[in-house]
Amino acid sequence: MESNGENNKVERQSSSFRLRSPSLNALRLQRIFDLFDKNGDGFITLDELNQALSRLGLDADLSDLKSTVESYIQPGNTGLDFDDFTSLHKTLDESFFGGAGDCDESSPESAEEADLVEAFKVFDENGDGFISARELQAVLKKLGLPEGSEMERVEKMIVSVDRNQDGRVDFSEFKNMMRIVVIPSS
C-alpha cells in the first residue's frame, strides 16, 4: 500500500468504509473477516488478505502489506485473529477517515439510515435507484461469494425481497431486507 500515491485506491476517502452504527459496524467487520478467512481457521494470513484486496481491486505490494499488518498479529499466531483485524480496522479508520468523531448524525436511527443508504449505493452500481440481478451478481463476484457465479441463485435472491415484483430491489425493499437480516443486539 503506497503511502504517497495520490491515485492509490486505499487512500480515497469513502464514507462507506466506516459505518456509523456500532452494532452494524461490528456485524459488518465479522462478515468481512469471515470472507477474508478463506480456510476458516480463525486467522487472516497475509496471503488471504492480499487475495481479498486483489479481488476488491485494491492491489497492494506484499512487502508493504506485511509491514502494515505484521504489528497487529499476535506472537505465535499465523495471521490476524478477529480482535487483531478489528484493531487494524480502527487504526486505518482513524488514519484515513478521522475515526468515529466524524459522525454528525443526531440519532442512532439517522446513523443507521445513512449506513443503509451507503450500503445500497455499493450494490446500485449504475446509480438508477435500483439493484438489478446483474448488479447484485457483480458485487457478489467481487466479494468472492459462490452465489455470484450462478445468475439463477442471484435472481432468487432478488425475488425473495422484491415486494412489488418489478424484478429489482429499490431502497425501501433493501431497507426492509436489511432490518430483517440485521437484528440489533441489546
PDB file of C-alpha atoms in Angstrom:
ATOM      1  CA  MET A   1       0.000   0.000   0.000  1.00  0.00           C
ATOM      2  CA  GLU A   2       1.667   3.152  -1.193  1.00  0.00           C
ATOM      3  CA  SER A   3       1.907   5.978   1.271  1.00  0.00           C
ATOM      4  CA  ASN A   4       2.423   8.696  -1.292  1.00  0.00           C
ATOM      5  CA  GLY A   5       0.202   7.576  -4.161  1.00  0.00           C
ATOM      6  CA  GLU A   6      -2.467  10.110  -4.938  1.00  0.00           C
ATOM      7  CA  ASN A   7      -4.069   7.516  -7.213  1.00  0.00           C
ATOM      8  CA  ASN A   8      -3.966   4.869  -4.507  1.00  0.00           C
ATOM      9  CA  LYS A   9      -7.474   3.488  -4.073  1.00  0.00           C
ATOM     10  CA  VAL A  10      -6.928   2.788  -0.369  1.00  0.00           C
ATOM     11  CA  GLU A  11      -6.346   6.485   0.302  1.00  0.00           C
ATOM     12  CA  ARG A  12      -9.571   7.540  -1.419  1.00  0.00           C
ATOM     13  CA  GLN A  13     -11.968   8.682   1.256  1.00  0.00           C
ATOM     14  CA  SER A  14     -15.259   6.850   1.212  1.00  0.00           C
ATOM     15  CA  SER A  15     -17.974   7.191   3.783  1.00  0.00           C
ATOM     16  CA  SER A  16     -18.928   3.586   3.097  1.00  0.00           C
ATOM     17  CA  PHE A  17     -15.601   2.424   4.610  1.00  0.00           C
ATOM     18  CA  ARG A  18     -16.959   3.061   8.084  1.00  0.00           C
ATOM     19  CA  LEU A  19     -20.481   2.521   9.254  1.00  0.00           C
ATOM     20  CA  ARG A  20     -21.773   4.995  11.828  1.00  0.00           C
ATOM     21  CA  SER A  21     -23.831   2.489  13.828  1.00  0.00           C
ATOM     22  CA  PRO A  22     -21.548   0.472  16.145  1.00  0.00           C
ATOM     23  CA  SER A  23     -23.713  -2.678  16.083  1.00  0.00           C
ATOM     24  CA  LEU A  24     -23.857  -2.662  12.274  1.00  0.00           C
ATOM     25  CA  ASN A  25     -20.131  -1.952  12.073  1.00  0.00           C
ATOM     26  CA  ALA A  26     -19.278  -4.920  14.340  1.00  0.00           C
ATOM     27  CA  LEU A  27     -21.516  -7.220  12.329  1.00  0.00           C
ATOM     28  CA  ARG A  28     -20.054  -5.977   9.067  1.00  0.00           C
ATOM     29  CA  LEU A  29     -16.498  -6.452  10.329  1.00  0.00           C
ATOM     30  CA  GLN A  30     -17.271 -10.026  11.377  1.00  0.00           C
ATOM     31  CA  ARG A  31     -18.725 -10.774   7.940  1.00  0.00           C
ATOM     32  CA  ILE A  32     -15.698  -9.253   6.211  1.00  0.00           C
ATOM     33  CA  PHE A  33     -13.363 -11.202   8.488  1.00  0.00           C
ATOM     34  CA  ASP A  34     -15.187 -14.438   7.654  1.00  0.00           C
ATOM     35  CA  LEU A  35     -14.996 -13.685   3.922  1.00  0.00           C
ATOM     36  CA  PHE A  36     -11.264 -12.946   4.076  1.00  0.00           C
ATOM     37  CA  ASP A  37     -10.533 -16.034   6.220  1.00  0.00           C
ATOM     38  CA  LYS A  38     -10.799 -18.396   3.261  1.00  0.00           C
ATOM     39  CA  ASN A  39      -9.820 -21.594   5.089  1.00  0.00           C
ATOM     40  CA  GLY A  40     -11.967 -20.829   8.143  1.00  0.00           C
ATOM     41  CA  ASP A  41      -9.173 -21.297  10.691  1.00  0.00           C
ATOM     42  CA  GLY A  42      -9.975 -18.077  12.570  1.00  0.00           C
ATOM     43  CA  PHE A  43      -6.976 -16.192  11.170  1.00  0.00           C
ATOM     44  CA  ILE A  44      -6.482 -13.981   8.134  1.00  0.00           C
ATOM     45  CA  THR A  45      -2.994 -14.622   6.789  1.00  0.00           C
ATOM     46  CA  LEU A  46      -1.104 -12.075   4.724  1.00  0.00           C
ATOM     47  CA  ASP A  47      -1.802 -14.179   1.629  1.00  0.00           C
ATOM     48  CA  GLU A  48      -5.546 -14.309   2.378  1.00  0.00           C
ATOM     49  CA  LEU A  49      -5.620 -10.549   2.971  1.00  0.00           C
ATOM     50  CA  ASN A  50      -3.658  -9.862  -0.207  1.00  0.00           C
ATOM     51  CA  GLN A  51      -6.010 -12.105  -2.247  1.00  0.00           C
ATOM     52  CA  ALA A  52      -9.096 -10.420  -0.760  1.00  0.00           C
ATOM     53  CA  LEU A  53      -7.760  -6.943  -1.509  1.00  0.00           C
ATOM     54  CA  SER A  54      -6.923  -8.005  -5.078  1.00  0.00           C
ATOM     55  CA  ARG A  55     -10.471  -9.322  -5.601  1.00  0.00           C
ATOM     56  CA  LEU A  56     -11.739  -5.918  -4.498  1.00  0.00           C
ATOM     57  CA  GLY A  57      -9.435  -4.165  -6.978  1.00  0.00           C
ATOM     58  CA  LEU A  58      -7.021  -2.953  -4.290  1.00  0.00           C
ATOM     59  CA  ASP A  59      -3.707  -4.388  -5.390  1.00  0.00           C
ATOM     60  CA  ALA A  60      -1.174  -3.948  -2.617  1.00  0.00           C
ATOM     61  CA  ASP A  61       2.535  -4.649  -2.602  1.00  0.00           C
ATOM     62  CA  LEU A  62       3.000  -7.723  -0.388  1.00  0.00           C
ATOM     63  CA  SER A  63       6.004  -6.246   1.435  1.00  0.00           C
ATOM     64  CA  ASP A  64       4.100  -3.006   2.167  1.00  0.00           C
ATOM     65  CA  LEU A  65       1.094  -5.016   3.312  1.00  0.00           C
ATOM     66  CA  LYS A  66       3.326  -7.133   5.549  1.00  0.00           C
ATOM     67  CA  SER A  67       4.922  -4.096   7.188  1.00  0.00           C
ATOM     68  CA  THR A  68       1.488  -2.561   7.816  1.00  0.00           C
ATOM     69  CA  VAL A  69      -0.202  -5.695   9.168  1.00  0.00           C
ATOM     70  CA  GLU A  70       2.634  -7.508  10.939  1.00  0.00           C
ATOM     71  CA  SER A  71       2.493  -5.371  14.102  1.00  0.00           C
ATOM     72  CA  TYR A  72      -1.164  -6.373  14.613  1.00  0.00           C
ATOM     73  CA  ILE A  73      -0.505 -10.137  14.507  1.00  0.00           C
ATOM     74  CA  GLN A  74      -0.072 -11.568  17.995  1.00  0.00           C
ATOM     75  CA  PRO A  75       3.108 -13.597  18.654  1.00  0.00           C
ATOM     76  CA  GLY A  76       2.593 -17.259  17.814  1.00  0.00           C
ATOM     77  CA  ASN A  77      -0.393 -16.621  15.533  1.00  0.00           C
ATOM     78  CA  THR A  78      -0.327 -17.368  11.809  1.00  0.00           C
ATOM     79  CA  GLY A  79      -2.311 -14.237  10.955  1.00  0.00           C
ATOM     80  CA  LEU A  80      -4.817 -11.699  12.228  1.00  0.00           C
ATOM     81  CA  ASP A  81      -7.480 -13.047  14.574  1.00  0.00           C
ATOM     82  CA  PHE A  82     -10.765 -11.125  14.756  1.00  0.00           C
ATOM     83  CA  ASP A  83      -9.573  -8.819  17.563  1.00  0.00           C
ATOM     84  CA  ASP A  84      -6.378  -8.037  15.611  1.00  0.00           C
ATOM     85  CA  PHE A  85      -8.457  -7.366  12.496  1.00  0.00           C
ATOM     86  CA  THR A  86     -10.730  -5.021  14.475  1.00  0.00           C
ATOM     87  CA  SER A  87      -7.696  -3.136  15.832  1.00  0.00           C
ATOM     88  CA  LEU A  88      -6.243  -2.801  12.324  1.00  0.00           C
ATOM     89  CA  HIS A  89      -9.589  -1.544  11.002  1.00  0.00           C
ATOM     90  CA  LYS A  90      -9.844   1.015  13.824  1.00  0.00           C
ATOM     91  CA  THR A  91      -6.339   2.308  13.133  1.00  0.00           C
ATOM     92  CA  LEU A  92      -6.988   2.584   9.383  1.00  0.00           C
ATOM     93  CA  ASP A  93     -10.310   4.294  10.080  1.00  0.00           C
ATOM     94  CA  GLU A  94      -8.628   6.866  12.326  1.00  0.00           C
ATOM     95  CA  SER A  95      -5.707   7.373   9.924  1.00  0.00           C
ATOM     96  CA  PHE A  96      -7.700   7.754   6.725  1.00  0.00           C
ATOM     97  CA  PHE A  97     -11.098   8.994   7.874  1.00  0.00           C
ATOM     98  CA  GLY A  98     -10.613  10.730  11.227  1.00  0.00           C
ATOM     99  CA  GLY A  99     -12.210   7.983  13.304  1.00  0.00           C
ATOM    100  CA  ALA A 100     -15.699   7.908  14.736  1.00  0.00           C
ATOM    101  CA  GLY A 101     -15.608  11.623  15.579  1.00  0.00           C
ATOM    102  CA  ASP A 102     -16.812  12.494  12.068  1.00  0.00           C
ATOM    103  CA  CYS A 103     -20.319  11.237  12.715  1.00  0.00           C
ATOM    104  CA  ASP A 104     -22.767  14.117  12.734  1.00  0.00           C
ATOM    105  CA  GLU A 105     -25.975  12.132  12.791  1.00  0.00           C
ATOM    106  CA  SER A 106     -28.109  13.171  15.746  1.00  0.00           C
ATOM    107  CA  SER A 107     -29.692   9.791  16.489  1.00  0.00           C
ATOM    108  CA  PRO A 108     -28.921   6.095  16.101  1.00  0.00           C
ATOM    109  CA  GLU A 109     -31.846   5.844  13.661  1.00  0.00           C
ATOM    110  CA  SER A 110     -30.442   8.509  11.324  1.00  0.00           C
ATOM    111  CA  ALA A 111     -26.981   6.917  11.550  1.00  0.00           C
ATOM    112  CA  GLU A 112     -28.482   3.554  10.620  1.00  0.00           C
ATOM    113  CA  GLU A 113     -30.415   5.128   7.730  1.00  0.00           C
ATOM    114  CA  ALA A 114     -27.223   6.788   6.428  1.00  0.00           C
ATOM    115  CA  ASP A 115     -25.401   3.443   6.665  1.00  0.00           C
ATOM    116  CA  LEU A 116     -28.168   1.732   4.717  1.00  0.00           C
ATOM    117  CA  VAL A 117     -28.019   4.408   2.003  1.00  0.00           C
ATOM    118  CA  GLU A 118     -24.245   3.864   1.687  1.00  0.00           C
ATOM    119  CA  ALA A 119     -24.671   0.080   1.585  1.00  0.00           C
ATOM    120  CA  PHE A 120     -27.375   0.420  -1.079  1.00  0.00           C
ATOM    121  CA  LYS A 121     -25.064   2.561  -3.217  1.00  0.00           C
ATOM    122  CA  VAL A 122     -22.461  -0.219  -3.204  1.00  0.00           C
ATOM    123  CA  PHE A 123     -24.934  -2.542  -4.928  1.00  0.00           C
ATOM    124  CA  ASP A 124     -26.611   0.086  -7.133  1.00  0.00           C
ATOM    125  CA  GLU A 125     -23.623   0.346  -9.442  1.00  0.00           C
ATOM    126  CA  ASN A 126     -25.296   2.456 -12.142  1.00  0.00           C
ATOM    127  CA  GLY A 127     -26.979   4.809  -9.651  1.00  0.00           C
ATOM    128  CA  ASP A 128     -30.501   4.387 -11.012  1.00  0.00           C
ATOM    129  CA  GLY A 129     -32.025   3.769  -7.585  1.00  0.00           C
ATOM    130  CA  PHE A 130     -32.485   0.030  -8.074  1.00  0.00           C
ATOM    131  CA  ILE A 131     -30.414  -3.104  -7.566  1.00  0.00           C
ATOM    132  CA  SER A 132     -30.716  -5.398 -10.554  1.00  0.00           C
ATOM    133  CA  ALA A 133     -29.758  -9.062 -10.600  1.00  0.00           C
ATOM    134  CA  ARG A 134     -26.721  -8.172 -12.723  1.00  0.00           C
ATOM    135  CA  GLU A 135     -25.564  -5.548 -10.226  1.00  0.00           C
ATOM    136  CA  LEU A 136     -26.024  -7.919  -7.298  1.00  0.00           C
ATOM    137  CA  GLN A 137     -24.136 -10.632  -9.149  1.00  0.00           C
ATOM    138  CA  ALA A 138     -21.236  -8.272  -9.894  1.00  0.00           C
ATOM    139  CA  VAL A 139     -20.848  -7.330  -6.218  1.00  0.00           C
ATOM    140  CA  LEU A 140     -21.122 -10.947  -5.057  1.00  0.00           C
ATOM    141  CA  LYS A 141     -18.426 -11.925  -7.559  1.00  0.00           C
ATOM    142  CA  LYS A 142     -16.136  -9.123  -6.349  1.00  0.00           C
ATOM    143  CA  LEU A 143     -16.546 -10.442  -2.823  1.00  0.00           C
ATOM    144  CA  GLY A 144     -15.677 -13.953  -3.988  1.00  0.00           C
ATOM    145  CA  LEU A 145     -19.023 -15.383  -2.915  1.00  0.00           C
ATOM    146  CA  PRO A 146     -20.173 -18.557  -4.703  1.00  0.00           C
ATOM    147  CA  GLU A 147     -23.678 -17.129  -5.212  1.00  0.00           C
ATOM    148  CA  GLY A 148     -22.162 -14.680  -7.687  1.00  0.00           C
ATOM    149  CA  SER A 149     -21.376 -17.425 -10.169  1.00  0.00           C
ATOM    150  CA  GLU A 150     -24.982 -18.532 -10.685  1.00  0.00           C
ATOM    151  CA  MET A 151     -27.456 -15.999 -12.100  1.00  0.00           C
ATOM    152  CA  GLU A 152     -30.367 -18.257 -11.139  1.00  0.00           C
ATOM    153  CA  ARG A 153     -29.405 -18.008  -7.455  1.00  0.00           C
ATOM    154  CA  VAL A 154     -28.942 -14.247  -7.754  1.00  0.00           C
ATOM    155  CA  GLU A 155     -32.386 -13.883  -9.329  1.00  0.00           C
ATOM    156  CA  LYS A 156     -33.901 -15.921  -6.469  1.00  0.00           C
ATOM    157  CA  MET A 157     -32.233 -13.560  -4.007  1.00  0.00           C
ATOM    158  CA  ILE A 158     -33.823 -10.593  -5.788  1.00  0.00           C
ATOM    159  CA  VAL A 159     -37.275 -12.242  -5.915  1.00  0.00           C
ATOM    160  CA  SER A 160     -37.122 -13.015  -2.182  1.00  0.00           C
ATOM    161  CA  VAL A 161     -37.091  -9.290  -1.284  1.00  0.00           C
ATOM    162  CA  ASP A 162     -38.811  -7.759  -4.348  1.00  0.00           C
ATOM    163  CA  ARG A 163     -42.184  -6.799  -2.796  1.00  0.00           C
ATOM    164  CA  ASN A 164     -43.569  -5.009  -5.871  1.00  0.00           C
ATOM    165  CA  GLN A 165     -42.352  -7.756  -8.226  1.00  0.00           C
ATOM    166  CA  ASP A 166     -40.656  -5.447 -10.712  1.00  0.00           C
ATOM    167  CA  GLY A 167     -37.575  -7.679 -10.916  1.00  0.00           C
ATOM    168  CA  ARG A 168     -35.277  -5.343  -8.997  1.00  0.00           C
ATOM    169  CA  VAL A 169     -34.770  -4.066  -5.461  1.00  0.00           C
ATOM    170  CA  ASP A 170     -35.497  -0.442  -4.597  1.00  0.00           C
ATOM    171  CA  PHE A 171     -34.184   1.265  -1.459  1.00  0.00           C
ATOM    172  CA  SER A 172     -37.331   0.585   0.557  1.00  0.00           C
ATOM    173  CA  GLU A 173     -37.132  -3.139  -0.221  1.00  0.00           C
ATOM    174  CA  PHE A 174     -33.415  -3.133   0.552  1.00  0.00           C
ATOM    175  CA  LYS A 175     -34.028  -1.379   3.875  1.00  0.00           C
ATOM    176  CA  ASN A 176     -36.731  -3.880   4.856  1.00  0.00           C
ATOM    177  CA  MET A 177     -34.455  -6.776   3.947  1.00  0.00           C
ATOM    178  CA  MET A 178     -31.557  -5.351   5.965  1.00  0.00           C
ATOM    179  CA  ARG A 179     -33.737  -4.747   9.019  1.00  0.00           C
ATOM    180  CA  ILE A 180     -34.797  -8.397   8.918  1.00  0.00           C
ATOM    181  CA  VAL A 181     -31.227  -9.652   8.430  1.00  0.00           C
ATOM    182  CA  VAL A 182     -29.550  -7.281  10.919  1.00  0.00           C
ATOM    183  CA  ILE A 183     -31.090  -7.655  14.345  1.00  0.00           C
ATOM    184  CA  PRO A 184     -29.573  -5.108  16.715  1.00  0.00           C
ATOM    185  CA  SER A 185     -28.061  -6.589  19.854  1.00  0.00           C
ATOM    186  CA  SER A 186     -29.205  -5.105  23.136  1.00  0.00           C
TER     187      SER A 186
END
